Amino acid sequence: MKLTVKLSMILVLMVLHTTTAHAQENLVRSASVYSVLGLGMPQDYLSIHGTGMSLIGVATPDRTKGTLANPAMWGSTYLTHMTVSGNVTTFAASDGVTDASSTLVGFDRFQAQIPLIRERLGLSAGLYRSTDVRYTLIEDSNIVLPTADSLSVVDYTSAVSGTGGINRLEVGLGLRLNNHIFIGYAPSMKFGIIDEDNQILFNSSLYSPVRYNQRTRYRGIAHRFGTMITLPRVFSSRDQLVFGATATLSSDLSAHRKINTRILTGQILNDLELVPEDEFGKQNVTYPFETTLGLSYFPTQYTLFSAEVHFQQWSQLNSFESEEQLSFMKDRVRLGFGFEYDAFSRGNEGLFNSLIYRAGFSYDNGHLSIEGTDIDTMLFSVGLGIPSPSMGSSLDLSFDFGLRGTEDDGLVRERIFGLRASLSFSELMFLQRRVN
């Protein structure tokens, strides 16, 4: 059976997006409504302490914790580290007519970092998200449909929900060339599934609900490179300047898509494949090139100031989506500025002297431009590090407040409230237990 014949089974869903359907209300509930486009919203959280400064962290080395921010940093690994982190994020969205909010719990990353040769050659293995898709769009509308002897205007509610994203399983090495220059390389497998569930509920017993699922799976290989240069005693005998950079080459993802529905046969709900993967055909999706440059200044060993610029070439994305949807994609630039004060390392007594304080700000011009409007994001972050007295483990918290998008031209403005928590365990923690 030809693709066009099978698609006729779900053409009623296509009609609902044409001008013959008249929308009365558009209600949005999602993590980010903008994750409906492309491969979802880019995720940049790769460093425990960088997150609290609104940074990726390519130029903020910390030997007491593992990091995914820059493969070159693995060359300074002294102890084995394991890190796991997650988040709780609330999105409050408004399109100028309706308001909606949602709270979601998510996984950020897992990493193990091991010294093969202490402070010379380090190995890292990590799992983290590159993009995130989580949205629900609900619309009340009407359409003209035939009845037994006439045409009638039928009210309906349509709902589209998307989940999934692109993940990265990465293993790499970092090498210290000398006391000041570090390099790293990390190949990875990118993989993921993006599900889109569609359903129509008619306000008439003459028409049955329509439901179908569109599933797209992705897989490919990526290559990431990093470098870090440290320059001590630049302006004084105690300061240090650190330059860091990473680059991930563009990669081809093999994409396969199918459309399924579920039908009731007697009292049994069965899956029915409307369009199998072989009829859609294999699609090569180009995941964009990206690079990050960072510069950090340490006036003392307890204080740092850092700035970053992050670039992603989303304009080169191609996928199953229509040319109209792909036309929304644009190159993305993210600027970040952060500060950290390490009161803990001073060794003074007292609660406030046992913590690490962080703060930062970032501006992201976004990877989407809709009707000539960039979907940009401003994010303010504060962070708190709570190390153990023995330096065997630490809990790092960051709090985010951000604004994304605009209500102009019928678009959606999102307020973002986030809490991220990371637990880091080091080899020292386990050595301490053996000694005791």
Tab-separated table of C-alpha atoms in Angstrom:
chain	number	residue	atom	x	y	z
A	1	MET	CA	0.000	0.000	0.000
A	2	LYS	CA	1.364	3.420	-0.929
A	3	LEU	CA	2.255	5.989	1.727
A	4	THR	CA	-0.410	8.385	0.484
A	5	VAL	CA	-3.106	5.737	0.846
A	6	LYS	CA	-2.128	4.911	4.405
A	7	LEU	CA	-1.940	8.566	5.346
A	8	SER	CA	-5.547	8.974	4.248
A	9	MET	CA	-6.488	7.153	7.460
A	10	ILE	CA	-5.283	10.164	9.457
A	11	LEU	CA	-6.075	13.001	7.060
A	12	VAL	CA	-8.715	14.297	9.441
A	13	LEU	CA	-5.849	15.293	11.732
A	14	MET	CA	-4.215	17.271	8.972
A	15	VAL	CA	-7.470	19.108	8.281
A	16	LEU	CA	-7.508	20.376	11.824
A	17	HIS	CA	-4.405	22.421	11.105
A	18	THR	CA	-5.784	24.125	7.982
A	19	THR	CA	-7.782	27.300	7.661
A	20	THR	CA	-11.069	25.406	7.460
A	21	ALA	CA	-10.829	24.770	11.178
A	22	HIS	CA	-11.592	27.724	13.413
A	23	ALA	CA	-9.653	27.879	16.680
A	24	GLN	CA	-11.433	29.346	19.655
A	25	GLU	CA	-8.702	28.945	22.283
A	26	ASN	CA	-5.093	27.856	22.358
A	27	LEU	CA	-3.919	26.488	25.687
A	28	VAL	CA	-0.297	25.528	26.214
A	29	ARG	CA	0.997	23.201	28.936
A	30	SER	CA	4.588	22.059	28.633
A	31	ALA	CA	8.149	22.143	29.849
A	32	SER	CA	8.795	24.441	26.915
A	33	VAL	CA	6.355	24.883	24.078
A	34	TYR	CA	9.320	25.696	21.837
A	35	SER	CA	10.635	22.139	22.158
A	36	VAL	CA	7.975	21.190	19.582
A	37	LEU	CA	10.343	22.418	16.841
A	38	GLY	CA	13.434	20.662	15.527
A	39	LEU	CA	15.047	18.193	17.916
A	40	GLY	CA	13.904	19.992	21.074
A	41	MET	CA	15.510	22.495	23.423
A	42	PRO	CA	19.349	22.373	23.646
A	43	GLN	CA	20.743	21.336	27.039
A	44	ASP	CA	23.999	22.903	28.265
A	45	TYR	CA	24.432	21.662	31.844
A	46	LEU	CA	27.798	19.869	31.818
A	47	SER	CA	29.611	21.163	34.915
A	48	ILE	CA	28.585	20.947	38.577
A	49	HIS	CA	29.991	24.298	39.646
A	50	GLY	CA	29.476	25.924	36.236
A	51	THR	CA	25.700	25.458	36.522
A	52	GLY	CA	25.554	27.717	39.588
A	53	MET	CA	27.335	30.421	37.593
A	54	SER	CA	25.110	30.088	34.498
A	55	LEU	CA	28.125	28.684	32.642
A	56	ILE	CA	28.973	25.489	30.802
A	57	GLY	CA	32.325	25.584	32.594
A	58	VAL	CA	34.975	25.007	29.889
A	59	ALA	CA	37.472	27.266	31.714
A	60	THR	CA	36.631	26.587	35.370
A	61	PRO	CA	38.815	23.644	36.491
A	62	ASP	CA	38.099	21.984	39.849
A	63	ARG	CA	40.152	18.940	40.824
A	64	THR	CA	37.751	18.014	43.634
A	65	LYS	CA	34.912	17.124	41.212
A	66	GLY	CA	34.356	15.422	37.896
A	67	THR	CA	33.229	17.447	34.904
A	68	LEU	CA	31.864	16.914	31.406
A	69	ALA	CA	32.400	20.522	30.352
A	70	ASN	CA	35.852	20.140	28.768
A	71	PRO	CA	37.625	16.850	27.899
A	72	ALA	CA	40.986	18.546	28.417
A	73	MET	CA	40.300	18.850	32.157
A	74	TRP	CA	40.400	15.070	32.520
A	75	GLY	CA	44.187	15.317	32.112
A	76	SER	CA	44.445	16.788	35.625
A	77	THR	CA	42.459	13.970	37.289
A	78	TYR	CA	44.005	12.949	40.616
A	79	LEU	CA	41.165	10.960	42.231
A	80	THR	CA	38.347	8.843	40.859
A	81	HIS	CA	35.071	10.800	40.789
A	82	MET	CA	31.460	9.792	40.284
A	83	THR	CA	28.748	12.384	39.736
A	84	VAL	CA	24.987	12.252	39.298
A	85	SER	CA	22.658	15.219	38.978
A	86	GLY	CA	19.017	16.051	38.382
A	87	ASN	CA	16.612	18.965	38.380
A	88	VAL	CA	13.154	20.183	39.314
A	89	THR	CA	11.913	22.901	36.962
A	90	THR	CA	8.702	24.903	36.860
A	91	PHE	CA	7.589	26.579	33.629
A	92	ALA	CA	4.953	29.313	33.707
A	93	ALA	CA	3.790	30.127	30.171
A	94	SER	CA	1.538	32.845	28.797
A	95	ASP	CA	0.465	33.745	25.269
A	96	GLY	CA	-1.310	36.945	26.350
A	97	VAL	CA	-4.687	35.192	26.468
A	98	THR	CA	-4.217	32.094	28.599
A	99	ASP	CA	-1.748	31.030	31.276
A	100	ALA	CA	-0.496	27.583	32.202
A	101	SER	CA	2.243	26.110	34.363
A	102	SER	CA	3.882	22.743	34.916
A	103	THR	CA	6.552	21.286	37.177
A	104	LEU	CA	8.839	18.558	35.907
A	105	VAL	CA	11.551	16.404	37.424
A	106	GLY	CA	14.412	15.389	35.150
A	107	PHE	CA	17.835	13.717	34.920
A	108	ASP	CA	20.805	15.840	33.863
A	109	ARG	CA	23.854	13.605	33.724
A	110	PHE	CA	25.921	10.771	35.153
A	111	GLN	CA	29.710	10.663	34.969
A	112	ALA	CA	32.634	8.581	36.173
A	113	GLN	CA	36.128	10.098	35.915
A	114	ILE	CA	39.206	7.935	36.519
A	115	PRO	CA	42.958	8.750	36.594
A	116	LEU	CA	44.872	6.329	34.378
A	117	ILE	CA	48.082	8.197	35.201
A	118	ARG	CA	47.475	10.605	38.073
A	119	GLU	CA	47.506	14.245	36.986
A	120	ARG	CA	48.645	13.204	33.517
A	121	LEU	CA	46.061	11.032	31.761
A	122	GLY	CA	42.397	10.732	32.738
A	123	LEU	CA	39.425	8.716	31.478
A	124	SER	CA	35.799	9.852	31.558
A	125	ALA	CA	32.556	8.019	30.839
A	126	GLY	CA	29.322	9.976	30.899
A	127	LEU	CA	25.663	9.941	29.948
A	128	TYR	CA	23.834	13.226	29.447
A	129	ARG	CA	21.153	14.936	27.390
A	130	SER	CA	21.867	17.079	24.343
A	131	THR	CA	18.240	18.116	23.680
A	132	ASP	CA	14.979	17.808	25.587
A	133	VAL	CA	11.450	17.452	24.180
A	134	ARG	CA	8.566	17.847	26.616
A	135	TYR	CA	5.460	19.700	25.543
A	136	THR	CA	1.672	19.486	25.449
A	137	LEU	CA	-0.451	21.680	23.167
A	138	ILE	CA	-4.233	21.729	23.640
A	139	GLU	CA	-6.576	23.541	21.274
A	140	ASP	CA	-10.369	23.946	21.201
A	141	SER	CA	-11.727	24.510	17.706
A	142	ASN	CA	-14.423	23.482	15.234
A	143	ILE	CA	-14.644	22.034	11.757
A	144	VAL	CA	-17.309	21.447	9.119
A	145	LEU	CA	-17.948	17.704	8.731
A	146	PRO	CA	-20.588	15.724	6.798
A	147	THR	CA	-23.520	14.044	8.554
A	148	ALA	CA	-26.125	11.668	7.042
A	149	ASP	CA	-27.970	14.395	5.119
A	150	SER	CA	-26.054	17.668	5.563
A	151	LEU	CA	-22.916	19.406	6.749
A	152	SER	CA	-22.510	20.326	10.408
A	153	VAL	CA	-20.103	22.456	12.432
A	154	VAL	CA	-18.557	20.136	15.007
A	155	ASP	CA	-16.585	21.316	18.028
A	156	TYR	CA	-13.489	19.358	19.014
A	157	THR	CA	-10.451	19.414	21.260
A	158	SER	CA	-7.065	18.461	19.869
A	159	ALA	CA	-4.058	17.564	22.030
A	160	VAL	CA	-0.469	17.028	20.895
A	161	SER	CA	2.136	15.814	23.405
A	162	GLY	CA	5.822	15.318	22.741
A	163	THR	CA	8.457	13.589	24.889
A	164	GLY	CA	12.029	12.455	24.433
A	165	GLY	CA	15.176	14.045	23.068
A	166	ILE	CA	18.738	13.301	22.015
A	167	ASN	CA	21.104	11.699	24.544
A	168	ARG	CA	24.844	11.261	24.450
A	169	LEU	CA	26.857	8.307	25.784
A	170	GLU	CA	30.449	9.505	25.816
A	171	VAL	CA	33.837	7.994	26.656
A	172	GLY	CA	37.009	10.053	26.310
A	173	LEU	CA	40.542	10.838	27.415
A	174	GLY	CA	42.248	13.970	28.724
A	175	LEU	CA	46.024	14.464	28.594
A	176	ARG	CA	48.311	16.968	30.328
A	177	LEU	CA	51.059	17.845	27.842
A	178	ASN	CA	52.982	19.977	30.351
A	179	ASN	CA	52.249	22.022	33.455
A	180	HIS	CA	50.122	24.505	31.518
A	181	ILE	CA	48.617	22.830	28.430
A	182	PHE	CA	45.916	20.149	28.424
A	183	ILE	CA	44.074	18.478	25.537
A	184	GLY	CA	41.196	16.017	25.327
A	185	TYR	CA	39.128	13.958	22.910
A	186	ALA	CA	35.749	12.299	23.479
A	187	PRO	CA	33.857	10.246	20.888
A	188	SER	CA	30.234	9.566	21.738
A	189	MET	CA	27.145	7.792	20.547
A	190	LYS	CA	24.138	10.054	20.129
A	191	PHE	CA	20.803	8.324	20.401
A	192	GLY	CA	17.232	9.074	21.295
A	193	ILE	CA	13.534	8.699	20.603
A	194	ILE	CA	11.044	11.524	20.123
A	195	ASP	CA	7.408	10.507	20.551
A	196	GLU	CA	4.507	12.693	19.463
A	197	ASP	CA	1.048	11.585	20.633
A	198	ASN	CA	-1.928	13.140	18.848
A	199	GLN	CA	-5.595	12.842	19.722
A	200	ILE	CA	-8.862	14.473	18.670
A	201	LEU	CA	-11.975	14.419	20.849
A	202	PHE	CA	-15.162	15.474	19.047
A	203	ASN	CA	-18.054	17.084	20.889
A	204	SER	CA	-20.478	14.781	19.072
A	205	SER	CA	-21.340	11.119	19.485
A	206	LEU	CA	-21.412	10.781	15.683
A	207	TYR	CA	-17.613	10.890	15.483
A	208	SER	CA	-15.191	8.606	17.284
A	209	PRO	CA	-11.996	9.944	18.869
A	210	VAL	CA	-8.927	9.855	16.632
A	211	ARG	CA	-5.550	8.914	18.091
A	212	TYR	CA	-2.123	8.178	16.635
A	213	ASN	CA	1.512	8.188	17.674
A	214	GLN	CA	4.453	9.385	15.610
A	215	ARG	CA	7.772	7.925	16.792
A	216	THR	CA	11.170	8.979	15.451
A	217	ARG	CA	14.364	7.304	16.612
A	218	TYR	CA	17.862	8.682	16.111
A	219	ARG	CA	21.384	7.251	16.290
A	220	GLY	CA	24.818	8.498	15.271
A	221	ILE	CA	28.457	9.108	16.258
A	222	ALA	CA	29.865	12.459	17.415
A	223	HIS	CA	33.382	13.718	18.113
A	224	ARG	CA	34.279	16.346	20.738
A	225	PHE	CA	37.665	17.996	21.279
A	226	GLY	CA	38.905	20.203	24.094
A	227	THR	CA	41.885	22.232	25.179
A	228	MET	CA	42.826	24.175	28.305
A	229	ILE	CA	45.739	26.522	28.964
A	230	THR	CA	46.665	27.798	32.432
A	231	LEU	CA	48.808	30.895	32.919
A	232	PRO	CA	49.911	31.480	36.548
A	233	ARG	CA	51.228	34.740	38.024
A	234	VAL	CA	49.843	37.024	35.319
A	235	PHE	CA	49.271	40.160	37.406
A	236	SER	CA	50.429	39.012	40.829
A	237	SER	CA	52.220	36.143	42.518
A	238	ARG	CA	48.917	34.450	43.464
A	239	ASP	CA	46.660	34.839	40.437
A	240	GLN	CA	45.991	32.596	37.432
A	241	LEU	CA	44.398	32.945	34.017
A	242	VAL	CA	42.696	29.925	32.409
A	243	PHE	CA	41.587	29.616	28.794
A	244	GLY	CA	39.365	26.721	27.740
A	245	ALA	CA	37.756	25.697	24.467
A	246	THR	CA	35.729	22.784	23.139
A	247	ALA	CA	34.410	21.902	19.701
A	248	THR	CA	31.967	19.191	18.661
A	249	LEU	CA	31.957	18.425	14.957
A	250	SER	CA	28.669	18.233	13.093
A	251	SER	CA	27.420	14.666	12.896
A	252	ASP	CA	24.978	12.629	10.845
A	253	LEU	CA	22.195	10.928	12.756
A	254	SER	CA	20.374	8.031	11.171
A	255	ALA	CA	16.654	8.718	11.694
A	256	HIS	CA	13.715	6.339	11.291
A	257	ARG	CA	10.042	7.297	11.698
A	258	LYS	CA	6.786	5.382	11.923
A	259	ILE	CA	3.138	6.140	12.730
A	260	ASN	CA	1.022	3.837	14.900
A	261	THR	CA	-2.483	3.922	16.294
A	262	ARG	CA	-4.476	1.717	18.650
A	263	ILE	CA	-7.851	0.211	17.779
A	264	LEU	CA	-10.389	-1.637	19.894
A	265	THR	CA	-11.156	-5.125	18.601
A	266	GLY	CA	-13.887	-6.582	20.740
A	267	GLN	CA	-12.591	-5.823	24.220
A	268	ILE	CA	-8.898	-5.905	23.284
A	269	LEU	CA	-6.853	-2.801	22.434
A	270	ASN	CA	-4.437	-3.627	19.617
A	271	ASP	CA	-1.615	-1.680	17.978
A	272	LEU	CA	-2.009	-0.908	14.282
A	273	GLU	CA	0.912	0.290	12.196
A	274	LEU	CA	-0.360	2.986	9.853
A	275	VAL	CA	2.960	3.867	8.263
A	276	PRO	CA	5.967	1.572	8.892
A	277	GLU	CA	9.558	2.779	8.992
A	278	ASP	CA	10.448	1.329	5.602
A	279	GLU	CA	7.800	3.486	3.867
A	280	PHE	CA	9.052	6.687	5.474
A	281	GLY	CA	12.574	5.674	4.536
A	282	LYS	CA	15.822	6.413	6.330
A	283	GLN	CA	16.623	10.102	6.860
A	284	ASN	CA	20.100	11.467	7.566
A	285	VAL	CA	19.723	14.249	10.115
A	286	THR	CA	22.625	16.689	10.435
A	287	TYR	CA	23.239	17.523	14.098
A	288	PRO	CA	24.924	20.941	14.213
A	289	PHE	CA	28.525	21.898	14.874
A	290	GLU	CA	29.066	23.579	18.239
A	291	THR	CA	31.915	25.252	20.069
A	292	THR	CA	32.476	26.962	23.415
A	293	LEU	CA	35.215	29.428	24.381
A	294	GLY	CA	35.850	30.431	27.988
A	295	LEU	CA	38.217	32.634	29.950
A	296	SER	CA	38.555	32.580	33.748
A	297	TYR	CA	40.585	34.767	36.071
A	298	PHE	CA	41.533	33.597	39.571
A	299	PRO	CA	42.746	36.620	41.624
A	300	THR	CA	43.436	34.091	44.404
A	301	GLN	CA	42.852	30.375	44.792
A	302	TYR	CA	39.531	31.183	46.515
A	303	THR	CA	37.935	33.477	43.912
A	304	LEU	CA	37.232	33.267	40.200
A	305	PHE	CA	35.542	35.350	37.517
A	306	SER	CA	34.626	33.654	34.254
A	307	ALA	CA	33.115	34.510	30.869
A	308	GLU	CA	31.981	32.203	28.063
A	309	VAL	CA	30.575	32.245	24.564
A	310	HIS	CA	28.791	29.179	23.197
A	311	PHE	CA	27.845	28.729	19.525
A	312	GLN	CA	25.644	26.121	17.816
A	313	GLN	CA	24.997	26.060	14.064
A	314	TRP	CA	21.326	25.043	14.154
A	315	SER	CA	20.717	26.586	10.727
A	316	GLN	CA	22.306	23.467	9.200
A	317	LEU	CA	19.734	21.106	10.762
A	318	ASN	CA	17.784	18.903	8.359
A	319	SER	CA	15.200	16.304	9.335
A	320	PHE	CA	11.794	14.798	8.549
A	321	GLU	CA	10.127	18.108	9.367
A	322	SER	CA	8.638	20.419	6.761
A	323	GLU	CA	10.619	23.206	5.118
A	324	GLU	CA	8.435	25.692	7.007
A	325	GLN	CA	9.424	24.225	10.376
A	326	LEU	CA	13.106	24.034	9.440
A	327	SER	CA	12.991	27.691	8.360
A	328	PHE	CA	12.522	28.595	12.039
A	329	MET	CA	15.975	27.208	12.908
A	330	LYS	CA	18.873	29.639	13.275
A	331	ASP	CA	22.413	29.732	14.633
A	332	ARG	CA	22.541	30.093	18.392
A	333	VAL	CA	24.901	32.185	20.538
A	334	ARG	CA	24.919	32.020	24.331
A	335	LEU	CA	26.956	34.441	26.487
A	336	GLY	CA	27.610	33.686	30.150
A	337	PHE	CA	29.307	35.498	33.034
A	338	GLY	CA	29.926	33.953	36.448
A	339	PHE	CA	31.591	34.361	39.830
A	340	GLU	CA	32.670	31.911	42.543
A	341	TYR	CA	33.970	32.404	46.074
A	342	ASP	CA	35.335	29.318	47.879
A	343	ALA	CA	35.034	30.080	51.591
A	344	PHE	CA	35.433	26.407	52.459
A	345	SER	CA	39.031	26.158	51.267
A	346	ARG	CA	40.104	28.963	53.582
A	347	GLY	CA	39.690	26.567	56.506
A	348	ASN	CA	37.966	29.026	58.843
A	349	GLU	CA	35.339	27.858	61.325
A	350	GLY	CA	31.642	28.626	61.093
A	351	LEU	CA	28.708	27.650	58.894
A	352	PHE	CA	29.166	30.382	56.282
A	353	ASN	CA	32.868	29.580	56.038
A	354	SER	CA	32.113	25.944	55.142
A	355	LEU	CA	30.358	26.696	51.834
A	356	ILE	CA	31.167	27.689	48.244
A	357	TYR	CA	29.172	30.577	46.759
A	358	ARG	CA	28.377	31.074	43.068
A	359	ALA	CA	26.347	33.455	40.913
A	360	GLY	CA	26.014	34.201	37.214
A	361	PHE	CA	23.992	35.487	34.298
A	362	SER	CA	23.586	34.300	30.713
A	363	TYR	CA	21.918	35.587	27.580
A	364	ASP	CA	20.953	33.145	24.827
A	365	ASN	CA	19.709	34.541	21.505
A	366	GLY	CA	18.052	31.168	20.855
A	367	HIS	CA	18.077	28.601	18.068
A	368	LEU	CA	14.619	29.638	16.808
A	369	SER	CA	13.347	32.694	14.951
A	370	ILE	CA	9.578	32.798	14.386
A	371	GLU	CA	8.078	35.515	12.195
A	372	GLY	CA	11.356	37.412	12.488
A	373	THR	CA	11.386	37.226	16.316
A	374	ASP	CA	14.276	35.476	18.086
A	375	ILE	CA	13.173	33.174	20.897
A	376	ASP	CA	15.829	34.353	23.338
A	377	THR	CA	16.440	33.450	26.981
A	378	MET	CA	17.825	35.437	29.907
A	379	LEU	CA	18.878	33.332	32.891
A	380	PHE	CA	20.031	34.318	36.378
A	381	SER	CA	21.682	31.656	38.543
A	382	VAL	CA	22.954	31.359	42.102
A	383	GLY	CA	24.704	28.301	43.444
A	384	LEU	CA	25.849	26.786	46.700
A	385	GLY	CA	28.500	24.117	47.161
A	386	ILE	CA	28.401	22.014	50.336
A	387	PRO	CA	31.610	19.962	50.502
A	388	SER	CA	32.270	17.332	53.149
A	389	PRO	CA	35.043	18.189	55.632
A	390	SER	CA	37.131	15.296	54.322
A	391	MET	CA	36.644	16.391	50.664
A	392	GLY	CA	35.302	12.927	49.947
A	393	SER	CA	31.970	14.092	48.582
A	394	SER	CA	29.935	17.227	47.954
A	395	LEU	CA	26.398	18.403	47.322
A	396	ASP	CA	26.066	21.265	44.859
A	397	LEU	CA	22.827	23.202	44.439
A	398	SER	CA	21.891	25.843	41.888
A	399	PHE	CA	18.784	27.987	41.597
A	400	ASP	CA	17.742	29.457	38.243
A	401	PHE	CA	15.295	32.137	37.219
A	402	GLY	CA	14.830	32.856	33.527
A	403	LEU	CA	12.648	34.463	30.893
A	404	ARG	CA	12.221	32.979	27.420
A	405	GLY	CA	10.338	34.236	24.373
A	406	THR	CA	7.702	36.950	24.084
A	407	GLU	CA	3.929	37.372	24.025
A	408	ASP	CA	4.141	39.575	20.915
A	409	ASP	CA	2.709	38.294	17.623
A	410	GLY	CA	0.848	35.464	19.329
A	411	LEU	CA	4.006	33.808	20.681
A	412	VAL	CA	4.546	32.381	24.163
A	413	ARG	CA	6.555	33.892	27.001
A	414	GLU	CA	7.917	31.461	29.576
A	415	ARG	CA	9.128	32.105	33.100
A	416	ILE	CA	11.546	29.436	34.283
A	417	PHE	CA	12.221	28.487	37.898
A	418	GLY	CA	14.753	25.716	38.377
A	419	LEU	CA	16.511	23.813	41.130
A	420	ARG	CA	19.442	21.571	40.198
A	421	ALA	CA	21.217	19.221	42.564
A	422	SER	CA	24.450	17.308	41.985
A	423	LEU	CA	26.049	14.669	44.184
A	424	SER	CA	29.750	14.053	43.707
A	425	PHE	CA	31.687	11.188	45.271
A	426	SER	CA	35.449	10.780	45.085
A	427	GLU	CA	37.950	7.996	45.634
A	428	LEU	CA	39.007	9.738	48.849
A	429	MET	CA	35.602	8.971	50.360
A	430	PHE	CA	36.127	5.234	49.911
A	431	LEU	CA	39.776	5.367	50.986
A	432	GLN	CA	38.704	7.129	54.172
A	433	ARG	CA	36.277	4.288	54.944
A	434	ARG	CA	38.997	1.675	54.483
A	435	VAL	CA	41.314	3.571	56.848
A	436	ASN	CA	38.576	3.743	59.472
